[in-house]
Amino acid sequence: QNTLAPLVPQVLAGYEATAFAYGQTGTGKTYTMEGHAGVEEDRGLMPRAAAAVLDALAKGKYTYHHISVSYLEIYNEELTDLLAPVQNQPKLDLLEAGGSRGVCCVGLSEIAVSSLDDIIRLVCAAQERRRVAETRINARSSRSHCIFTMKVLCRRMCPGGEHETVGK
């Protein structure tokens, strides 16, 4: 609960925050990030962070907010949109966005969400689509890398008008 809590105000202020898991096969990286989304006490960092952002937005400090999520899988240098319909998989490409914006994935869908249930439903659907295979250490090992992004646009009143930020 406390691991990502300090990052929530930063995201709402328009900054980008990242939680990254690494380690050997079978050490629990996917479980740490995703957990079992349907069981509150077994949720991973992604649903817990999403809940913390939604809770902060619900406190009434903001006059408007919009949240969207995307979920990118990278497997053998192939990019897959885990939230796009299987029969309508877009062609994805990584491009330098210029300036300080870094790299962006062109064609990756962003799905608007309004609740933790929306996010959990999308994460569960994406989990079913991830590429997995059996290894000597793990019977159902993730064979890919994934990037889950939650984009948060929010507005609040300030002296002289409204202030809008976009964080991730």
Short mmCIF file of C-alpha atoms in Angstrom, two decimals, residues 2-3 8 19 25 31 36 58 60 74 87 106 113 115 128 131 141 153 162:
data_model
loop_
_atom_site.label_atom_id
_atom_site.label_comp_id
_atom_site.label_asym_id
_atom_site.label_seq_id
_atom_site.Cartn_x
_atom_site.Cartn_y
_atom_site.Cartn_z
CA ASN A 2 2.78 2.47 0.85
CA THR A 3 5.07 1.57 -2.03
CA VAL A 8 0.09 9.44 -6.67
CA ALA A 19 6.83 0.88 -11.22
CA THR A 25 12.02 -16.46 -14.33
CA TYR A 31 2.18 -11.55 -9.74
CA HIS A 36 -5.16 -11.72 -8.64
CA ALA A 58 -12.67 11.41 -5.59
CA GLY A 60 -13.19 16.73 -4.62
CA ILE A 74 6.45 -6.85 -26.30
CA GLN A 87 -9.81 -9.63 -34.76
CA VAL A 106 1.73 4.71 -32.52
CA VAL A 113 -12.19 4.15 -17.68
CA SER A 115 -13.81 3.04 -12.03
CA GLU A 128 -5.83 -13.90 -20.84
CA ARG A 131 1.87 -15.05 -24.16
CA SER A 141 5.53 -18.31 -17.24
CA LEU A 153 -5.92 14.28 -17.03
CA GLU A 162 -8.22 26.52 -13.98
#
